[in-house]
Amino acid sequence: MDRIFEFLFKYRPVVFERGELVFDVPWPLWALGLLGAAGALVAIVPYLRVHGKLGRRDRAILAGLRLAALAVLLFCLSRPLLVIAVVVPQQNFVGILLDDSRSMRIVDGGRARGAVASELFAPDGALVRGLTERFKLRFFRFGETAGRIGGADELAFDGRRTDLGRALDAARAELASLPLAGLVLVTDGAHNAAGSTTDPVLALQAGGVPVHVVALGHQRPEQDLEVARADVSRTVLAGSSVVAELTIAHAGFGGETVPVHVEADGRIVGTGEARLPREGEAATARVHFTASGSGPRKFRFVVPPQASEAIVENNALEALIEVRDRRERILYFEGEPRFEVKFLRRAVTGDENLEVVTLLRTAENKFLRLDVADSTELAAGFPKTREELFRYRGLILGSVEASFFTADQLRMIADFVARRGGGLLALGGRRAFAEGGYAGTPLADVLPVILDGGSAAEGPGFFAEVRVEPTPFGRAHPVTRLPGVGTGAAPSSSPAPPDSPGPQGGGRSGGRGRGDDDAERWSALPPLSIVNPLTRAKPGGTVLLTGRAQDGPDAYVVLAHQRYGRGRSVAFPVQDSWLWQMHAEMPLEDLTHETFWQQLLRWLVSEAPDPVTVTTSADRVEPAASVTVSAEITDSAYIGVNGAEVVATIVSPAGEEIEIPMEWTVERDGEYRAAFTPTEEGVLEIRVTARRAGATLGEGITHMEVGDVGAEYRNAGMREPLLRRIAEETGGRFYTPETVGTLPEDVSFTESGATVREERSLWDMPVLFLALLGLVAAEWGYRRRRGLA
């Protein structure tokens, strides 16, 4: 198209874009105007006198054609010119910025992007020769950093990140004292650094420095699979079943099913599969695995490379998970003696990471305490202060009426979930939920189900036996999966070899697999009884299990949960889950009951925070990348503490320690932050200690990994929108390898640097001659058609 434009208009489009249109009229303007008026009269009057064969419309068309031809002649006689600024040869500099990052190794169309860049800007290449004839050149390489080089032959394409903003700033700063005609940015645009390109582009725009962009690579690979995201808990209890939700981007594989697996220490610990939707849509796959061992564990989520893939480096994504091997204390308050107490406690007896402290009301103001730490724990019954209740990470409420608690205790239980971040589990019973008078209390807001009238709506003394089945959400949830339990396999919390797939090792997103096996196991379980007819979950609640009576039309909520403040609440409105252990139909070796309760209680407390909670801006970063450490400091009542002395100790893989003071953010009570830049690769321990008035408030520990995160191979298509924006906002032009041949001439037309102004005539453009010829021919043809020729 540029060649056609240049043939018709004499010059390339860039000349018209940069130039200013002026007229060098050789006569006075009044003479030109008089000539135009006379010509118009000569053109129009003859047609005004012609009648008969010509109607008004015909006369208007013919007069218009003559006037248009006259206008073209007058335009040529006015001697139109384009005035354009052109650089003075060899008096200006051009900076050439070459992308030296790993994404330039990606092969597009049979050639690596870096090979294309090296060939285009080779020292003896036509492009460099053309630029050298007009400018003095300065070459720069850039990745995560930027610096001067002698030429394209020095590129290694080993940068772990692409920072376009830093590259533009570095070149502008180094060439600031020189007459700079512009910058040439050669890249695929895979900007993946923390900084933005906005400020560097604005600085170049303000300085009048155009950036000409040479874009390399395809916007979308022809065939590629990428594990783009892995949503997984960063902290879990040792031996817990974990669900990772993977987002898989793809190109060229729509409609296919691909395997997915989880690796740890070089071994596969979980498997699944993902069905890929149509092109342009990402797939979501859930894969289950067991987090065994303790401490920071690195898990790798992998889609095995396919033979035709363009990029295989993005088929895996790693996550660092904090596996905690410690005993979590849960308070179970039951309002009446019943079998559920005995069998719930028995179910978790073998779990070394769970301790259920039980308070059982045996009569009016009489309680049985089990597994208390000392003689004072729960001596006065249910906790009356927040400090006492908040020592536990979870709370189970059995069949106990709301009137047992004081108003402050009900608010305290709500705060246990919302402020402390603990887990609340409400069990069914004749004194629970609406039947226990909880409607309208603070606890009603916490629960994930709607308490709307209770059994009164179903009739007095409501009772139903229901068969339990998982919902679509329940089939993939770690609490409600029952892999292997029907054959005597150990539940997920039992000790297992490190990272062994075991009974928890698999999960599928499509096809027949573990999800179908789970549904069959649930359908084979004996029915349970309910006396709390709950049928609706709140908008924020998620139902995992439902139950339906044999002849009943309604599906009752059996297990539901929701987030509430910092914690989570769970409703399990059945009163005899022990039947899954003791029913005559259940084999003696079946572990369904134990597995369910261990998984449920582990998940209930898995995210309950400590008084000092530490997080980092990322769990994996590149060396020299800035990391923000955040700590939430609370007292024993989990109220934010602002005046504390907080210190973060960074322990390197070699054991060296660096202490960094943390400052209160002012934005939130008890929130402190600090930043540091790691340089040594490996797993770092970050230990935060908080003190106030000489007393230690607590200590929190987390870990993060420093190393190669493979950012250059993620979302690695050429970013055309970003590169076009950089070029357009700075006054530059956008090129591809096919169109870059005109770059030397285009860079010459600039207002930047040392320039002269040139005049380029337009009166002899071929398009004007063709237009004049076309107008005359059109008039002649129209006259012949009307019989006037």
Coordinates of N, CA, C and O in Angstrom, one line a residue, residues 388-520:
E388 N -10.0 -15.9 76.1 CA -10.1 -17.3 76.4 C -10.6 -18.1 75.2 O -10.1 -19.2 74.9
L389 N -11.6 -17.6 74.5 CA -12.1 -18.3 73.3 C -11.2 -18.2 72.2 O -11.0 -19.2 71.4
F390 N -10.5 -17.1 72.0 CA -9.6 -16.9 70.8 C -8.4 -17.8 70.9 O -7.6 -17.8 69.9
R391 N -8.1 -18.5 72.0 CA -7.0 -19.4 72.0 C -7.2 -20.6 71.1 O -6.2 -21.2 70.7
Y392 N -8.4 -20.9 70.8 CA -8.7 -22.0 69.9 C -8.7 -21.5 68.5 O -9.0 -20.4 68.2
R393 N -8.5 -22.5 67.6 CA -8.5 -22.1 66.1 C -9.8 -22.5 65.5 O -10.1 -22.1 64.4
G394 N -10.6 -23.4 66.2 CA -11.9 -23.8 65.6 C -12.9 -23.9 66.8 O -12.5 -24.2 67.9
L395 N -14.2 -23.8 66.4 CA -15.2 -24.0 67.4 C -16.4 -24.8 66.8 O -16.8 -24.5 65.7
I396 N -16.7 -25.9 67.5 CA -17.9 -26.7 67.1 C -19.0 -26.5 68.1 O -18.8 -26.7 69.3
L397 N -20.2 -26.1 67.6 CA -21.4 -26.0 68.4 C -22.3 -27.1 68.1 O -22.8 -27.3 67.0
G398 N -22.6 -27.9 69.1 CA -23.6 -29.0 68.9 C -25.0 -28.6 69.2 O -25.4 -27.4 68.9
S399 N -25.8 -29.5 69.8 CA -27.2 -29.2 70.1 C -27.3 -28.4 71.4 O -27.5 -29.0 72.4
V400 N -27.1 -27.1 71.3 CA -27.2 -26.2 72.4 C -28.0 -25.0 72.1 O -27.8 -24.4 71.0
E401 N -29.0 -24.6 72.9 CA -29.9 -23.5 72.6 C -29.2 -22.2 72.7 O -28.2 -22.0 73.5
A402 N -29.7 -21.2 71.9 CA -29.1 -19.9 71.9 C -29.3 -19.2 73.3 O -28.4 -18.4 73.7
S403 N -30.3 -19.5 74.0 CA -30.6 -18.9 75.3 C -29.5 -19.3 76.4 O -29.4 -18.6 77.4
F404 N -28.7 -20.3 76.1 CA -27.7 -20.7 77.0 C -26.6 -19.6 77.1 O -26.0 -19.3 78.2
F405 N -26.4 -18.9 76.0 CA -25.3 -17.9 75.9 C -25.8 -16.6 76.3 O -27.0 -16.2 76.1
T406 N -25.0 -15.8 76.8 CA -25.3 -14.4 77.1 C -25.2 -13.6 75.7 O -24.6 -14.1 74.8
A407 N -25.8 -12.4 75.7 CA -25.7 -11.6 74.5 C -24.2 -11.4 74.1 O -23.9 -11.4 72.9
D408 N -23.4 -11.1 75.1 CA -22.0 -10.9 74.8 C -21.3 -12.1 74.3 O -20.4 -12.0 73.4
Q409 N -21.7 -13.3 74.8 CA -21.1 -14.5 74.3 C -21.5 -14.8 72.8 O -20.6 -15.3 72.0
L410 N -22.7 -14.5 72.4 CA -23.1 -14.6 71.0 C -22.3 -13.7 70.1 O -21.9 -14.1 69.1
R411 N -22.1 -12.5 70.6 CA -21.3 -11.5 69.8 C -19.9 -12.0 69.8 O -19.2 -11.8 68.8
M412 N -19.4 -12.6 70.9 CA -18.0 -13.1 71.0 C -17.8 -14.2 70.0 O -16.8 -14.3 69.3
I413 N -18.8 -15.1 69.8 CA -18.7 -16.2 68.8 C -18.6 -15.6 67.4 O -17.8 -16.1 66.6
A414 N -19.4 -14.6 67.1 CA -19.4 -14.0 65.8 C -18.0 -13.3 65.6 O -17.5 -13.4 64.5
D415 N -17.5 -12.7 66.6 CA -16.1 -12.1 66.5 C -15.1 -13.2 66.4 O -14.0 -12.9 65.7
F416 N -15.3 -14.3 66.9 CA -14.3 -15.4 66.8 C -14.1 -15.7 65.3 O -13.0 -16.0 64.9
V417 N -15.2 -15.7 64.5 CA -15.0 -15.9 63.1 C -14.6 -14.7 62.3 O -13.6 -14.7 61.6
A418 N -15.3 -13.6 62.6 CA -15.0 -12.4 61.8 C -13.7 -11.7 62.1 O -13.0 -11.3 61.2
R419 N -13.3 -11.6 63.4 CA -12.1 -10.9 63.8 C -10.9 -11.8 64.0 O -9.8 -11.5 63.5
R420 N -11.2 -12.8 64.8 CA -10.1 -13.8 65.0 C -9.7 -14.6 63.8 O -8.5 -15.0 63.7
G421 N -10.7 -14.8 62.9 CA -10.4 -15.6 61.7 C -10.5 -17.1 62.0 O -10.0 -17.9 61.2
G422 N -11.2 -17.5 63.1 CA -11.4 -18.9 63.4 C -12.4 -19.6 62.5 O -13.2 -18.9 61.7
G423 N -12.5 -20.9 62.6 CA -13.6 -21.7 61.9 C -14.7 -22.1 62.8 O -14.4 -22.6 63.9
L424 N -15.9 -21.9 62.4 CA -17.1 -22.3 63.2 C -17.8 -23.4 62.5 O -18.1 -23.2 61.3
L425 N -18.1 -24.5 63.2 CA -18.9 -25.6 62.7 C -20.1 -25.7 63.5 O -20.0 -26.0 64.7
A426 N -21.3 -25.6 62.9 CA -22.6 -25.8 63.6 C -23.2 -27.1 63.2 O -23.4 -27.3 62.0
L427 N -23.4 -28.0 64.2 CA -24.0 -29.3 64.0 C -25.5 -29.2 64.2 O -26.1 -28.3 64.9
G428 N -26.2 -30.2 63.6 CA -27.7 -30.3 63.8 C -28.1 -30.9 65.1 O -27.3 -31.5 65.8
G429 N -29.3 -30.7 65.5 CA -29.9 -31.2 66.7 C -31.2 -30.4 67.1 O -31.5 -29.4 66.5
R430 N -31.9 -30.9 68.1 CA -33.2 -30.3 68.4 C -33.0 -29.0 69.1 O -34.0 -28.3 69.2
R431 N -31.8 -28.6 69.5 CA -31.6 -27.3 70.1 C -30.7 -26.4 69.2 O -30.1 -25.5 69.7
A432 N -30.5 -26.8 67.9 CA -29.6 -26.1 67.0 C -30.4 -25.3 66.0 O -31.6 -25.5 65.8
F433 N -29.7 -24.4 65.4 CA -30.2 -23.6 64.3 C -31.5 -22.9 64.7 O -31.6 -22.4 65.8
A434 N -32.5 -22.8 63.8 CA -33.8 -22.1 64.2 C -34.5 -22.8 65.3 O -35.1 -22.1 66.1
E435 N -34.4 -24.1 65.4 CA -35.1 -24.8 66.5 C -34.4 -24.4 67.9 O -35.1 -24.6 68.9
G436 N -33.2 -24.0 67.9 CA -32.6 -23.6 69.1 C -32.7 -22.1 69.4 O -32.1 -21.6 70.3
G437 N -33.4 -21.4 68.5 CA -33.7 -20.0 68.8 C -32.6 -19.1 68.3 O -32.4 -17.9 68.8
Y438 N -31.8 -19.5 67.3 CA -30.7 -18.7 66.8 C -31.1 -17.6 65.8 O -30.3 -16.7 65.4
A439 N -32.3 -17.7 65.2 CA -32.7 -16.7 64.3 C -32.8 -15.3 65.0 O -33.2 -15.2 66.1
G440 N -32.2 -14.3 64.3 CA -32.2 -13.0 64.8 C -31.0 -12.7 65.7 O -30.8 -11.6 66.2
T441 N -30.1 -13.7 66.0 CA -29.0 -13.5 66.9 C -27.7 -13.2 66.0 O -27.8 -13.4 64.8
P442 N -26.7 -12.7 66.6 CA -25.4 -12.5 65.8 C -24.9 -13.7 65.1 O -24.3 -13.6 64.0
L443 N -25.3 -14.9 65.6 CA -24.8 -16.1 65.0 C -25.5 -16.4 63.7 O -25.0 -17.1 62.8
A444 N -26.8 -15.9 63.6 CA -27.5 -16.1 62.3 C -26.8 -15.4 61.2 O -26.9 -15.9 60.0
D445 N -26.1 -14.3 61.4 CA -25.4 -13.6 60.4 C -24.2 -14.4 60.0 O -23.8 -14.3 58.8
V446 N -23.6 -15.1 60.9 CA -22.3 -15.8 60.6 C -22.6 -17.1 59.8 O -21.8 -17.4 58.9
L447 N -23.7 -17.8 60.0 CA -24.0 -19.1 59.4 C -24.2 -18.9 57.9 O -24.7 -17.9 57.4
P448 N -23.9 -19.9 57.1 CA -24.0 -19.9 55.7 C -25.4 -20.2 55.2 O -25.7 -20.2 54.0
V449 N -26.3 -20.5 56.1 CA -27.7 -20.9 55.7 C -28.7 -19.9 56.3 O -28.4 -19.2 57.2
I450 N -29.9 -19.9 55.7 CA -30.9 -19.0 56.1 C -31.8 -19.7 57.1 O -32.4 -20.8 56.8
L451 N -32.0 -19.1 58.3 CA -32.8 -19.6 59.4 C -34.2 -19.0 59.2 O -34.4 -17.8 59.7
D452 N -35.1 -19.6 58.6 CA -36.4 -19.0 58.3 C -37.6 -19.9 58.9 O -38.3 -20.5 58.1
G453 N -37.7 -19.9 60.1 CA -38.9 -20.5 60.7 C -38.7 -21.9 61.3 O -39.4 -22.3 62.1
G454 N -37.6 -22.6 60.8 CA -37.3 -23.9 61.4 C -38.4 -24.9 61.1 O -39.1 -24.8 60.1
S455 N -38.5 -25.9 62.0 CA -39.4 -27.0 61.8 C -40.9 -26.6 61.8 O -41.7 -27.4 61.5
A456 N -41.1 -25.4 62.3 CA -42.6 -24.9 62.3 C -43.2 -24.9 60.9 O -44.3 -25.2 60.7
A457 N -42.3 -24.6 59.9 CA -42.8 -24.6 58.6 C -43.1 -26.0 58.0 O -43.8 -26.2 57.1
E458 N -42.4 -27.0 58.6 CA -42.5 -28.4 58.2 C -43.5 -29.2 59.1 O -43.7 -30.3 58.8
G459 N -44.0 -28.6 60.1 CA -44.8 -29.3 61.0 C -44.1 -29.5 62.3 O -42.9 -29.6 62.3
P460 N -44.8 -29.7 63.4 CA -44.1 -29.9 64.7 C -43.4 -31.2 64.7 O -43.8 -32.2 64.1
G461 N -42.2 -31.2 65.4 CA -41.4 -32.4 65.5 C -40.9 -32.9 64.2 O -41.0 -34.1 64.0
F462 N -40.4 -32.1 63.4 CA -39.9 -32.5 62.1 C -38.8 -33.5 62.2 O -37.9 -33.3 63.0
F463 N -38.8 -34.5 61.4 CA -37.8 -35.5 61.3 C -37.8 -36.1 59.9 O -38.8 -36.4 59.4
A464 N -36.6 -36.3 59.4 CA -36.5 -36.9 58.1 C -35.2 -37.6 57.9 O -34.2 -37.2 58.5
E465 N -35.2 -38.8 57.2 CA -34.0 -39.5 56.9 C -33.7 -39.2 55.5 O -34.5 -39.3 54.6
V466 N -32.4 -38.8 55.2 CA -32.1 -38.3 53.9 C -30.8 -39.1 53.4 O -29.9 -39.4 54.2
R467 N -30.8 -39.3 52.2 CA -29.6 -39.9 51.5 C -28.7 -38.7 51.0 O -29.2 -37.8 50.4
V468 N -27.5 -38.7 51.4 CA -26.6 -37.6 51.1 C -25.9 -37.7 49.7 O -25.5 -38.8 49.4
E469 N -25.8 -36.6 49.0 CA -25.1 -36.6 47.7 C -24.4 -35.3 47.6 O -24.9 -34.3 48.0
P470 N -23.2 -35.3 46.9 CA -22.5 -34.1 46.7 C -23.0 -33.3 45.6 O -23.6 -33.8 44.6
T471 N -22.9 -32.0 45.7 CA -23.3 -31.0 44.7 C -22.1 -31.0 43.7 O -21.0 -31.5 44.0
P472 N -22.3 -30.3 42.6 CA -21.1 -30.1 41.7 C -19.9 -29.5 42.4 O -18.7 -29.8 42.1
F473 N -20.2 -28.5 43.3 CA -19.1 -27.9 44.1 C -18.5 -29.0 45.0 O -17.2 -29.0 45.2
G474 N -19.3 -29.8 45.6 CA -18.8 -30.8 46.5 C -18.0 -31.9 45.9 O -17.1 -32.4 46.6
R475 N -18.2 -32.2 44.6 CA -17.4 -33.2 44.0 C -15.9 -32.9 43.9 O -15.1 -33.8 43.8
A476 N -15.6 -31.6 43.9 CA -14.2 -31.2 43.8 C -13.7 -30.6 45.1 O -12.5 -30.2 45.1
H477 N -14.4 -30.6 46.2 CA -14.0 -29.9 47.4 C -13.2 -30.9 48.2 O -13.5 -32.1 48.3
P478 N -12.1 -30.5 48.9 CA -11.2 -31.4 49.6 C -12.0 -32.0 50.8 O -11.6 -33.1 51.3
V479 N -13.0 -31.4 51.3 CA -13.7 -31.9 52.5 C -14.6 -33.1 52.1 O -14.7 -34.1 52.8
T480 N -15.2 -33.1 50.9 CA -16.2 -34.1 50.6 C -15.7 -35.1 49.6 O -16.5 -35.9 49.0
R481 N -14.4 -35.2 49.4 CA -13.9 -36.3 48.5 C -13.6 -37.5 49.4 O -13.1 -37.4 50.5
L482 N -14.0 -38.7 48.9 CA -13.8 -39.9 49.6 C -13.0 -40.9 48.8 O -13.4 -42.1 48.6
P483 N -11.8 -40.6 48.3 CA -11.0 -41.5 47.5 C -10.4 -42.7 48.4 O -9.8 -42.4 49.3
G484 N -10.7 -43.9 48.0 CA -10.0 -45.0 48.6 C -10.6 -45.5 49.9 O -10.1 -46.5 50.4
V485 N -11.5 -44.7 50.5 CA -11.9 -45.1 51.9 C -12.7 -46.3 52.0 O -12.8 -46.9 53.0
G486 N -13.3 -46.8 50.9 CA -14.1 -48.0 50.9 C -13.3 -49.2 50.9 O -13.9 -50.3 51.1
T487 N -12.0 -49.2 50.7 CA -11.2 -50.4 50.6 C -10.2 -50.5 51.8 O -9.2 -51.2 51.7
G488 N -10.5 -49.7 52.8 CA -9.6 -49.8 54.0 C -8.4 -48.9 53.9 O -7.5 -49.1 54.7
A489 N -8.3 -48.1 52.8 CA -7.1 -47.2 52.7 C -7.1 -46.2 53.8 O -8.2 -45.8 54.4
A490 N -6.0 -45.7 54.2 CA -5.9 -44.7 55.3 C -6.5 -43.4 54.9 O -6.4 -43.0 53.7
P491 N -7.1 -42.7 55.8 CA -7.6 -41.3 55.5 C -6.4 -40.4 55.2 O -5.3 -40.7 55.5
S492 N -6.8 -39.2 54.7 CA -5.8 -38.3 54.2 C -4.9 -37.8 55.3 O -3.8 -37.4 55.0
S493 N -5.3 -37.8 56.5 CA -4.5 -37.3 57.6 C -3.6 -38.3 58.2 O -2.7 -38.0 59.0
S494 N -3.7 -39.5 57.8 CA -2.8 -40.6 58.4 C -1.4 -40.4 57.8 O -1.3 -40.0 56.7
P495 N -0.4 -40.8 58.6 CA 0.9 -40.7 58.1 C 1.1 -41.5 56.8 O 0.6 -42.5 56.6
A496 N 1.8 -40.9 55.8 CA 2.1 -41.5 54.5 C 3.5 -41.2 54.1 O 4.1 -40.2 54.6
P497 N 4.0 -42.0 53.2 CA 5.4 -41.6 52.7 C 5.4 -40.3 52.1 O 4.3 -39.8 51.6
P498 N 6.5 -39.5 52.2 CA 6.5 -38.2 51.7 C 6.0 -38.1 50.3 O 6.6 -38.7 49.4
D499 N 5.0 -37.3 50.0 CA 4.5 -36.9 48.7 C 4.0 -38.2 47.9 O 4.0 -38.2 46.7
S500 N 3.6 -39.2 48.7 CA 3.0 -40.3 48.0 C 1.7 -40.0 47.5 O 0.9 -39.4 48.2
P501 N 1.3 -40.4 46.2 CA 0.0 -40.1 45.7 C -1.1 -40.8 46.6 O -2.1 -40.2 46.9
G502 N -0.8 -42.0 47.1 CA -1.7 -42.6 48.0 C -3.2 -42.6 47.5 O -3.5 -42.5 46.3
P503 N -4.1 -42.7 48.4 CA -5.5 -42.6 48.0 C -6.0 -41.3 47.6 O -7.0 -41.1 47.0
Q504 N -5.2 -40.2 48.0 CA -5.6 -38.8 47.7 C -4.9 -38.3 46.4 O -5.1 -37.2 46.0
G505 N -4.2 -39.1 45.7 CA -3.3 -38.6 44.7 C -4.0 -38.1 43.4 O -3.3 -37.5 42.6
G506 N -5.2 -38.4 43.1 CA -5.8 -38.1 41.8 C -7.0 -37.3 41.9 O -7.7 -37.2 42.9
G507 N -7.3 -36.7 40.8 CA -8.6 -35.9 40.6 C -8.7 -35.6 39.2 O -7.7 -35.5 38.5
R508 N -10.0 -35.5 38.7 CA -10.2 -35.3 37.3 C -11.2 -34.1 37.1 O -12.1 -33.9 37.9
S509 N -10.9 -33.4 36.0 CA -11.8 -32.4 35.6 C -12.8 -32.8 34.6 O -13.8 -32.2 34.4
G510 N -12.5 -33.9 33.9 CA -13.4 -34.4 32.9 C -13.3 -35.9 32.7 O -12.3 -36.5 33.2
G511 N -14.3 -36.5 32.1 CA -14.2 -37.9 31.9 C -14.5 -38.6 33.2 O -14.8 -38.1 34.3
R512 N -14.6 -39.9 33.2 CA -14.9 -40.7 34.3 C -13.6 -40.9 35.2 O -12.6 -41.3 34.7
G513 N -13.7 -40.5 36.5 CA -12.5 -40.6 37.3 C -12.9 -40.6 38.7 O -13.9 -41.1 39.1
R514 N -12.0 -39.9 39.6 CA -12.3 -40.0 41.0 C -13.6 -39.3 41.4 O -14.2 -39.7 42.3
G515 N -14.0 -38.2 40.7 CA -15.2 -37.5 41.0 C -16.4 -38.5 40.9 O -17.3 -38.5 41.7
D516 N -16.4 -39.4 39.8 CA -17.5 -40.3 39.7 C -17.4 -41.4 40.8 O -18.5 -41.8 41.3
D517 N -16.2 -41.8 41.1 CA -16.1 -42.8 42.2 C -16.6 -42.2 43.5 O -17.3 -42.9 44.3
D518 N -16.3 -40.9 43.8 CA -16.8 -40.3 45.0 C -18.3 -40.3 45.0 O -18.9 -40.6 46.1
A519 N -19.0 -40.0 43.9 CA -20.4 -39.9 43.9 C -21.0 -41.3 44.2 O -22.0 -41.4 44.9
E520 N -20.4 -42.4 43.7 CA -20.9 -43.7 43.9 C -20.7 -44.0 45.4 O -21.6 -44.7 46.0

